[in-house]
Coordinates of C-alpha atoms in Angstrom, one line a residue:
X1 CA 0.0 0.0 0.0
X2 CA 1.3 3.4 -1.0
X3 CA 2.5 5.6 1.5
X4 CA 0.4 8.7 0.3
X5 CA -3.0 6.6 0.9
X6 CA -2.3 6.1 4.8
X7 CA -1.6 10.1 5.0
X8 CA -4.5 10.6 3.2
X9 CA -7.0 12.6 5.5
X10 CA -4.9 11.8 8.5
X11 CA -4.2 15.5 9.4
X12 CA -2.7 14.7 12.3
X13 CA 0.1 16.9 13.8
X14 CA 2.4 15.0 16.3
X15 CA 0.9 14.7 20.2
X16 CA 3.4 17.3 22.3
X17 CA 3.1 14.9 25.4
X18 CA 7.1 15.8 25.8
X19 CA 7.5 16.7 29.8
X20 CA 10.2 18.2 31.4
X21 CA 13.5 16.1 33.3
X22 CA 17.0 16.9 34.2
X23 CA 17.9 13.4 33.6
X24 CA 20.1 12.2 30.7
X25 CA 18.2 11.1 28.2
X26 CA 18.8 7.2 27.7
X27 CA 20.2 6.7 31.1
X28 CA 18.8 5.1 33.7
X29 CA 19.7 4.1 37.5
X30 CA 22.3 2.3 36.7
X31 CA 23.3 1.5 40.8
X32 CA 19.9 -0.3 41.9
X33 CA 19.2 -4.0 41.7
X34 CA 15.7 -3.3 40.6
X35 CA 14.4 -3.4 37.4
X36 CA 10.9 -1.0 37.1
X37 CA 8.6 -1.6 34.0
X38 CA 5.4 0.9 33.9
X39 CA 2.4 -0.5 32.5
X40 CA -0.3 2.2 31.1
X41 CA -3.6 1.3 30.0
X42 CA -7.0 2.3 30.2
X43 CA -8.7 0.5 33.4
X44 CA -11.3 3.1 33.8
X45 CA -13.3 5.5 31.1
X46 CA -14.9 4.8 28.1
X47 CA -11.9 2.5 27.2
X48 CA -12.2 0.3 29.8
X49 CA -13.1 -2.8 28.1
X50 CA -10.1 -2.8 26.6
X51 CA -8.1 -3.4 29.9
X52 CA -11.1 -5.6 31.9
X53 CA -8.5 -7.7 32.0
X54 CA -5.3 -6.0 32.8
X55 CA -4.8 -6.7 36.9
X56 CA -5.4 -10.2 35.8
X57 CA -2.8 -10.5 33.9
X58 CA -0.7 -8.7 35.9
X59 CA -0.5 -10.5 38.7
X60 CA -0.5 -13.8 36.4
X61 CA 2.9 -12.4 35.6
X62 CA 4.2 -11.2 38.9
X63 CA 3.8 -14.9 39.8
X64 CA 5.6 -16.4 37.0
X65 CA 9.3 -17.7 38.1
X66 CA 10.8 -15.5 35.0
X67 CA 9.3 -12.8 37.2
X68 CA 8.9 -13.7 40.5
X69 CA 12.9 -15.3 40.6
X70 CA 14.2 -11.9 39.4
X71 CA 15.7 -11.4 36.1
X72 CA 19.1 -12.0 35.1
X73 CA 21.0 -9.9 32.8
X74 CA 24.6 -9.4 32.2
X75 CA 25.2 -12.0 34.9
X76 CA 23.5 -10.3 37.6
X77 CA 20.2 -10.7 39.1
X78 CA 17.3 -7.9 39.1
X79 CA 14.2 -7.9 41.1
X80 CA 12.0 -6.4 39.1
X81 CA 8.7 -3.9 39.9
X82 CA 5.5 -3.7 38.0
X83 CA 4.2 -0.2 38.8
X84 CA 0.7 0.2 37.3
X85 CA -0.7 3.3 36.1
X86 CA -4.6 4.0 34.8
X87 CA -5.2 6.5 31.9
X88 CA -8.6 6.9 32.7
X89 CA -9.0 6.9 28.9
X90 CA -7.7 10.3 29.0
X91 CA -5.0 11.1 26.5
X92 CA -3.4 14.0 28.4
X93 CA -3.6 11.9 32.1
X94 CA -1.8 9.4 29.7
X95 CA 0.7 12.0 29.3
X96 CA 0.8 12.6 32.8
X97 CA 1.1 9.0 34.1
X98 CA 3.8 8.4 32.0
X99 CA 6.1 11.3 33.2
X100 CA 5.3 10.3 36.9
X101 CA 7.0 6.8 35.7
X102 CA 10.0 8.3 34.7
X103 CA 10.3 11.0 36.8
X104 CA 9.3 9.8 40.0
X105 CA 9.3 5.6 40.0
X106 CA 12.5 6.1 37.5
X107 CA 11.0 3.4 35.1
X108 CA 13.5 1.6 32.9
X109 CA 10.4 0.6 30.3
X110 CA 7.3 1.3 30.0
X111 CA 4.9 -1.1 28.5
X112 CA 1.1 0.5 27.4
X113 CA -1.6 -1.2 25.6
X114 CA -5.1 -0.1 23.7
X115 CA -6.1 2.8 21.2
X116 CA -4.4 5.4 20.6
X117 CA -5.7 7.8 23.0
X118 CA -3.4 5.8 25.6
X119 CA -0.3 4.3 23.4
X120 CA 0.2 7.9 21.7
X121 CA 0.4 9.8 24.6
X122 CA 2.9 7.3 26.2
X123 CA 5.2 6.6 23.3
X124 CA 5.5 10.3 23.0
X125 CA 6.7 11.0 26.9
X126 CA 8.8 8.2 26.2
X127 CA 10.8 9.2 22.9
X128 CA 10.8 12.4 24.0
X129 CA 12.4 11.1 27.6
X130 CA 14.7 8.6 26.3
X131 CA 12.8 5.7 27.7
X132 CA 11.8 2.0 25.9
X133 CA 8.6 2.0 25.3
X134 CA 6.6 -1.4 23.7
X135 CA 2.7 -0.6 22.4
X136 CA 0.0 -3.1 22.0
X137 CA -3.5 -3.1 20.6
X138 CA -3.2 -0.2 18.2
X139 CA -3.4 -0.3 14.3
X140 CA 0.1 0.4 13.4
X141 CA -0.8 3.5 10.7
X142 CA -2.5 5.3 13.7
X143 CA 0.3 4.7 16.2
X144 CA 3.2 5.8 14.1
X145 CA 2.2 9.0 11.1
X146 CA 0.2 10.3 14.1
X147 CA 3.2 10.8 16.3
X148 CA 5.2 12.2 13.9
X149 CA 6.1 16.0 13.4
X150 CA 5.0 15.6 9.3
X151 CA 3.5 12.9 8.9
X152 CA 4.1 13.3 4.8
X153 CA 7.8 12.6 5.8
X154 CA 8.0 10.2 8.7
X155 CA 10.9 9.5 10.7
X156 CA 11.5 6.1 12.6
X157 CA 11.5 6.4 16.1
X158 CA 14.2 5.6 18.5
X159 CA 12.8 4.6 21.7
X160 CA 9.4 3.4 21.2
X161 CA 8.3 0.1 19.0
X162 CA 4.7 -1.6 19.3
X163 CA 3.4 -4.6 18.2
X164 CA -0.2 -5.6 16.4
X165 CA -1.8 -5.1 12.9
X166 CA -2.6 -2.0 10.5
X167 CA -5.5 -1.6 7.5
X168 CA -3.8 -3.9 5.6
X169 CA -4.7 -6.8 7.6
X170 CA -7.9 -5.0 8.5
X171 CA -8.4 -5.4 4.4
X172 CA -7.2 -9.2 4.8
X173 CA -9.7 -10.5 7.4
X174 CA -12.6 -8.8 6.2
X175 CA -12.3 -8.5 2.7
X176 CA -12.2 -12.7 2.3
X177 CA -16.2 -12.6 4.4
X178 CA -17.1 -9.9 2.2
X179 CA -16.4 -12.0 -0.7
X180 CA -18.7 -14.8 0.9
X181 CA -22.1 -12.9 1.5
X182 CA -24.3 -11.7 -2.1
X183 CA -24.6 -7.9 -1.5
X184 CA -24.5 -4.7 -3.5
X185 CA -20.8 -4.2 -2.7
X186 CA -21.6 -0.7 -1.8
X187 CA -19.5 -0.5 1.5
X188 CA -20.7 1.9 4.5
X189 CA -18.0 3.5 6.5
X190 CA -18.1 5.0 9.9
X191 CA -15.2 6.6 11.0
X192 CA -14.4 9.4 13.9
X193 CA -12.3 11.9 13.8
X194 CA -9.6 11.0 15.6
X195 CA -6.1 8.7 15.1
X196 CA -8.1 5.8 14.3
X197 CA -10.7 7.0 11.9
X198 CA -8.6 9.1 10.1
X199 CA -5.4 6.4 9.7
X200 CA -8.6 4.0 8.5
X201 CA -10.7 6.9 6.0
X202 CA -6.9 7.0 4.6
X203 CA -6.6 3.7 4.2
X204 CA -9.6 2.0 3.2
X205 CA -11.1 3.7 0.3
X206 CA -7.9 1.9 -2.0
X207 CA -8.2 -1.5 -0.5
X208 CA -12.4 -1.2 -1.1
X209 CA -11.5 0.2 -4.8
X210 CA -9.1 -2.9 -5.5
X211 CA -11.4 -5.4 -4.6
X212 CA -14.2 -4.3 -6.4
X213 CA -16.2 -2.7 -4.1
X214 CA -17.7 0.7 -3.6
X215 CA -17.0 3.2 -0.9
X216 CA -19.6 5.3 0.9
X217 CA -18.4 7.7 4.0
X218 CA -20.8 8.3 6.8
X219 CA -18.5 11.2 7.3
X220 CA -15.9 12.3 9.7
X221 CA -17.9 13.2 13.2
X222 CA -17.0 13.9 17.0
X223 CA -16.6 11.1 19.5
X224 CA -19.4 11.3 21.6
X225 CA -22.3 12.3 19.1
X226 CA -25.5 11.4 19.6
X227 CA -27.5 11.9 16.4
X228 CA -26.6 9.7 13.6
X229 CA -29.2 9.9 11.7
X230 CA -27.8 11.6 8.6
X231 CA -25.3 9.0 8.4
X232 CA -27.6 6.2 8.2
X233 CA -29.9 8.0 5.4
X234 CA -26.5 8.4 3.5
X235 CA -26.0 4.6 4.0
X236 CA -29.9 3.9 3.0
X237 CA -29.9 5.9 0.0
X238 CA -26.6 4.7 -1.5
X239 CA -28.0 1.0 -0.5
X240 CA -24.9 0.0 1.1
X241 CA -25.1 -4.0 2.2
X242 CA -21.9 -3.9 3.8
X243 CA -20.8 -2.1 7.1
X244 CA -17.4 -0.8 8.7
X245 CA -16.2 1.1 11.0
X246 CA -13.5 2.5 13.7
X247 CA -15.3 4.4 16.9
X248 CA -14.8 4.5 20.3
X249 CA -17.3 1.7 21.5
X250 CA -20.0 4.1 23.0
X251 CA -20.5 6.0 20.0
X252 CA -21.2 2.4 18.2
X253 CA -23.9 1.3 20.4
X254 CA -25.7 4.8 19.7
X255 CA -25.4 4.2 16.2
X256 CA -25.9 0.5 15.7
X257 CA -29.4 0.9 17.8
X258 CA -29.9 4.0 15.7
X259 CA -29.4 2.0 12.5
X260 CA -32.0 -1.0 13.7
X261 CA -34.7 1.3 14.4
X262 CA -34.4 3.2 10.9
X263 CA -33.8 0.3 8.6
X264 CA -30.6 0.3 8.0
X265 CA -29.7 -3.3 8.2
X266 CA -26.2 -4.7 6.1
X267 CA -26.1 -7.9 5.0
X268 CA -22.8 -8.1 6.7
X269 CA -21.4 -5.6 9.6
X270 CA -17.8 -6.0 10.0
X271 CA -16.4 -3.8 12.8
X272 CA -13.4 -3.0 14.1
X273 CA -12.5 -1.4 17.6
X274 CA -15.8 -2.3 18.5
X275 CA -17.4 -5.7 19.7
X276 CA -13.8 -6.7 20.5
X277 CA -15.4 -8.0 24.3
X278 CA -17.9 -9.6 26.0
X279 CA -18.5 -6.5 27.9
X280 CA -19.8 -4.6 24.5
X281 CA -21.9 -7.6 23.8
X282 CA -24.4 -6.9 26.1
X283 CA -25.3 -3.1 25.5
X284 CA -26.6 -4.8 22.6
X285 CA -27.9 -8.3 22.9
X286 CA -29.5 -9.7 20.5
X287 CA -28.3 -6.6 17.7
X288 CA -25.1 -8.6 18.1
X289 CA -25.5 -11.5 16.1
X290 CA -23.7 -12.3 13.4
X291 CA -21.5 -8.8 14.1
X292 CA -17.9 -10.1 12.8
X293 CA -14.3 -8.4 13.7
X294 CA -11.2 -9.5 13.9
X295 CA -9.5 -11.5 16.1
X296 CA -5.7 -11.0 17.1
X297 CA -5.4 -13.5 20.2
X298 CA -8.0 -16.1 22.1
X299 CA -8.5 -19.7 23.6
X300 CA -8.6 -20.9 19.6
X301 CA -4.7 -19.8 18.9
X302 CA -2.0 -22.1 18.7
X303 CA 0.4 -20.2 20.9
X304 CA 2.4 -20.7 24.4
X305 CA 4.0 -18.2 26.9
X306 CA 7.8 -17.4 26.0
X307 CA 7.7 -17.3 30.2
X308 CA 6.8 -20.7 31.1
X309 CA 5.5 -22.5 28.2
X310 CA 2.0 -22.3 29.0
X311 CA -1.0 -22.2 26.1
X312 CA -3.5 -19.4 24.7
X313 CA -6.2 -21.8 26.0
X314 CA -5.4 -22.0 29.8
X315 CA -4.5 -18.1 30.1
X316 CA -7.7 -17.8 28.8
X317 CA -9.8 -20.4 31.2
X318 CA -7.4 -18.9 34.1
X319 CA -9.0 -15.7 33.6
X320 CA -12.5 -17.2 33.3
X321 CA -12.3 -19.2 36.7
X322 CA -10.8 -16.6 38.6
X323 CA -13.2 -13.4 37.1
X324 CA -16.1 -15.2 36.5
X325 CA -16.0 -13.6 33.3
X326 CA -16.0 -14.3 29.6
X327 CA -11.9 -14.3 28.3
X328 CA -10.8 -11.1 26.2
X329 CA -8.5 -10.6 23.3
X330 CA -6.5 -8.1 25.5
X331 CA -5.3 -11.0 27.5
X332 CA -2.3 -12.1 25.0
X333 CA -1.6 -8.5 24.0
X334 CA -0.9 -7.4 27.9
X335 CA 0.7 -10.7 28.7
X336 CA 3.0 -10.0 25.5
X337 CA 4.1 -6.7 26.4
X338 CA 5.9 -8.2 29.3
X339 CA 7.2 -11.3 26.9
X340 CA 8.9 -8.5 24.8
X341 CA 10.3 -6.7 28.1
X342 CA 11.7 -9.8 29.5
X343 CA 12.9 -11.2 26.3
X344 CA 14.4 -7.5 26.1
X345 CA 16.2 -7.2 29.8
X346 CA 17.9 -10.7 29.6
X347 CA 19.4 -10.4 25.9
X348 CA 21.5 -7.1 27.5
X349 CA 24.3 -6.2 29.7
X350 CA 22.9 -3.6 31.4
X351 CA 19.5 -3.1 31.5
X352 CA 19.3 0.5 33.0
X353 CA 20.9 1.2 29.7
X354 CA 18.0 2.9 28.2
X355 CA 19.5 2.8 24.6
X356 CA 20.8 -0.2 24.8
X357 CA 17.5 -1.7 25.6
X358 CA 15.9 0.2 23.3
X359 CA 18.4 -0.5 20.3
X360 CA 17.7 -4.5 21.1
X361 CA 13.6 -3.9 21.1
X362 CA 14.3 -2.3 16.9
X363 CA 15.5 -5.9 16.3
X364 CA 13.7 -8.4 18.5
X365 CA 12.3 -11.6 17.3
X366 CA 10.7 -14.2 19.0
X367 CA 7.4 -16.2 19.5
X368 CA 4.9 -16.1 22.4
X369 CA 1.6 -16.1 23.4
X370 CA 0.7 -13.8 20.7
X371 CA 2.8 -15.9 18.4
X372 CA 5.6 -15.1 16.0
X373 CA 6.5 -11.2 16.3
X374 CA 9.4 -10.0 14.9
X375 CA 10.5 -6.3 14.2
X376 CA 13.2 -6.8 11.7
X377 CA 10.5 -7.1 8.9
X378 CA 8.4 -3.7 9.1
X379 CA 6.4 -2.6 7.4
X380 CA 8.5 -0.1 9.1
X381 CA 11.2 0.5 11.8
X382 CA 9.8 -0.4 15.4
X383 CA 6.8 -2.2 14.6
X384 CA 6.1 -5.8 14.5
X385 CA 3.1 -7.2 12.5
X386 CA 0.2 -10.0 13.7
X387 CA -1.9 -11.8 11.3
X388 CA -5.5 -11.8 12.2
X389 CA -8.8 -13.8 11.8
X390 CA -12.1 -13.0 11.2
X391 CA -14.5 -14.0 14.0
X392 CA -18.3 -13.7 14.5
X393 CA -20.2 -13.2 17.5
X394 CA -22.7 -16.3 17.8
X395 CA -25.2 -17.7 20.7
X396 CA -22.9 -19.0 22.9
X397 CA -23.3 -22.7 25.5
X398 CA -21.4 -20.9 28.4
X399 CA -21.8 -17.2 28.2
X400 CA -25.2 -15.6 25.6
X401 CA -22.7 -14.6 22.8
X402 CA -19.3 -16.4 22.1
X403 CA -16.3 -15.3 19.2
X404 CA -16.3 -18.4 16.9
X405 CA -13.9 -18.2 13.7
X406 CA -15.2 -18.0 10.7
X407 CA -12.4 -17.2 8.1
X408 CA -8.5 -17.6 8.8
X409 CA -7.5 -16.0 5.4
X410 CA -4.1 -14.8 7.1
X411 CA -3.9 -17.0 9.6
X412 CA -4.6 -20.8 8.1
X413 CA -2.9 -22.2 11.6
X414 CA -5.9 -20.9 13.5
X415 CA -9.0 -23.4 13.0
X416 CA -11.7 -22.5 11.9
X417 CA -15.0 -23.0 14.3
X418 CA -18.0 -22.5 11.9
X419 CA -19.3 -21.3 8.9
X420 CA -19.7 -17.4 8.3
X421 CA -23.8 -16.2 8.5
X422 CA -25.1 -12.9 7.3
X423 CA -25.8 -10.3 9.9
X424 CA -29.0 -10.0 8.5
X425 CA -30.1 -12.4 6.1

């Protein structure tokens, strides 16, 4: 995909999230036998969903032995510290959590996960600061032109690196159950304006074009309207029989109950930020079924911890016996972050060395939880690629809607669990 078609309405200007420090940027506490790794993430706020499962997985790793026993590295042993911090889905608290990290708990990394109203923020303290930073659960287009100071001539970054998927492998996993429903190929979009929606209505309108479809924009609105009507008469009129989207999950629920009550009713919705948990399953119910997104981690994926060998499926039914709750994609992607920081501290001498760490994180591979990520093969410096699968929500045995595979176009390890249905027939 061209460069110029992932700049295309993004119109971002870099977030200045810089703070102030008299340290040295890229040096550490180099006398202390601790090692400190922030973790940022949304656990209250409009994004909480995404981290429902955060303290989980937290204290999952705390009482790993890789964790637990202390890391090694350069021959000597570290304790290490988890300090938590919660965005409160607030970009500029974001900001401020991650300069009390550095400043005051002296963090050697900080790990942050989900949208990028929380990664942003943090990855631009960090660069700014001189401080390894990893990223998780953020489309790769919004996380890295929307940082930088001109986005029509991006620079790779030097401290910060993420890992998870772009539009691109949106395009793979949805395009392949597009291809399986009859419609009018007149494709709906909704998209915000914000990181997200304007990396995607960059992005899409080329991959929709190549595969023979037609693009209709809802047009670019405020997170947290209230009225969509005139979006849905735009997608009514122009008979569009296919759905997409990128909003903050609120804003989704409004619409999507908006959209059943005026007849606007695709022949196949596929979503994407949205209907990623259980939790936004129930605002919902039965508007739900037959919904499809993707799917970057869950129960279903062939993959074991890089900490102590053990499988997708039993994080997953760990969460579920000790929550009570249905398992979420975010498990993996949080676990991860801490693969990638321990994989990180053992590999180098020193590991208050902030550049050194940071030089090793531009060049890591290895496979996890989250399988096979590696950051020598782009698409560009600092960021490692997952390959998706499509997924539907379907009436479920143990919880009232459950994500069952449906296509694994980009991921043939993954099995598939049934066939794809129309959202409405």
């Amino acid at each position: 995909m061209e460069r110029r078609t992932l700049l295309k309405g993004l119109g971002l200007s870099a977030l200045a999230a810089t703070g102030c420090s008299t340290s040295i940027k890229g040096s550490g506490a180099t006398g202390t036998d601790t090692i400190v790794i922030g973790f940022v993430s949304p656990q209250t706020g409009p994004l909480a969903g995404f981290a429902s499962g955060d303290a989980f997985v937290v204290d999952t790793i705390r009482k790993t032995q890789a964790f637990a026993g202390g890391i090694t590295s350069g021959g000597r042993k570290y304790t290490v510290e988890i300090v938590v911090k919660d965005t409160q889905s607030d970009p500029n608290r974001a900001s401020q959590v991650a300069r009390e990290l550095i400043l005051q708990n002296h963090a050697d990394m900080i790990v942050t996960s989900s949208t990028p109203e929380t990664t942003n923020p943090v990855a631009t303290v960090c660069e700014a600061q001189g401080v390894p930073c990893v990223s998780a659960v953020v489309p790769w287009q919004a996380w890295y032109f929307a940082r930088q100071a001109d986005p029509a001539n991006p620079k790779p970054f030097t401290y910060t690196t993420m890992f998870f998927f772009g539009v691109e492998q949106f395009g793979g996993c949805f395009v392949p159950m597009w291809e399986r429903v009859p419609t009018s190929k007149a494709v709906a979009g909704m998209f915000p304006n914000d990181a997200d929606g304007n990396a995607f209505r960059g992005a899409w309108p080329d991959i929709i074009k190549d595969a023979g479809y037609t693009w209709v924009d809802g047009g670019s609105y405020t997170n947290g309207t209230t009225d969509y009507s005139s979006m849905i008469s735009k997608f009514r009129e122009e008979d569009c029989e296919i759905f997409i989207n990128a909003p903050i999950p609120p804003d989704f629920n409004t619409m999507w109950k908006q959209a059943a009550q005026q007849g606007f009713k695709p022949k196949l919705a596929t979503v994407a930020k949205v209907l990623l948990f259980p939790a936004d399953t129930v605002a919902l119910g039965n508007l739900v079924k037959n919904i499809a997104t993707d799917s970057w981690w869950g129960p279903y994926m062939p993959y074991t911890s890089s900490l102590d060998g053990s499988t997708a499926k039993a994080l997953a039914d760990a969460y579920q016996a000790a929550s009570g709750k249905q398992w979420l994609q975010t498990l993996g992607s949080t676990y991860s972050l801490f693969e990638v920081a321990h994989q990180a501290f053992t590999a180098v001498d020193a590991p208050h060395d902030r550049k050194a760490v940071a030089a090793l994180l531009q060049k890591m591979s290895y496979a996890g939880i989250s399988g096979p990520l590696d950051w020598t093969k782009g698409p560009v410096p600092g960021v490692a690629i997952q390959q998706p699968v499509g997924v539907q929500w379907k009436k479920g045995t143990n919880f009232p809607y459950e994500m069952v595979v449906v296509d694994n176009s980009l991921n043939p390890a993954v099995p598939v669990g049934a066939d794809l249905t129309p959202t409405n027939p």
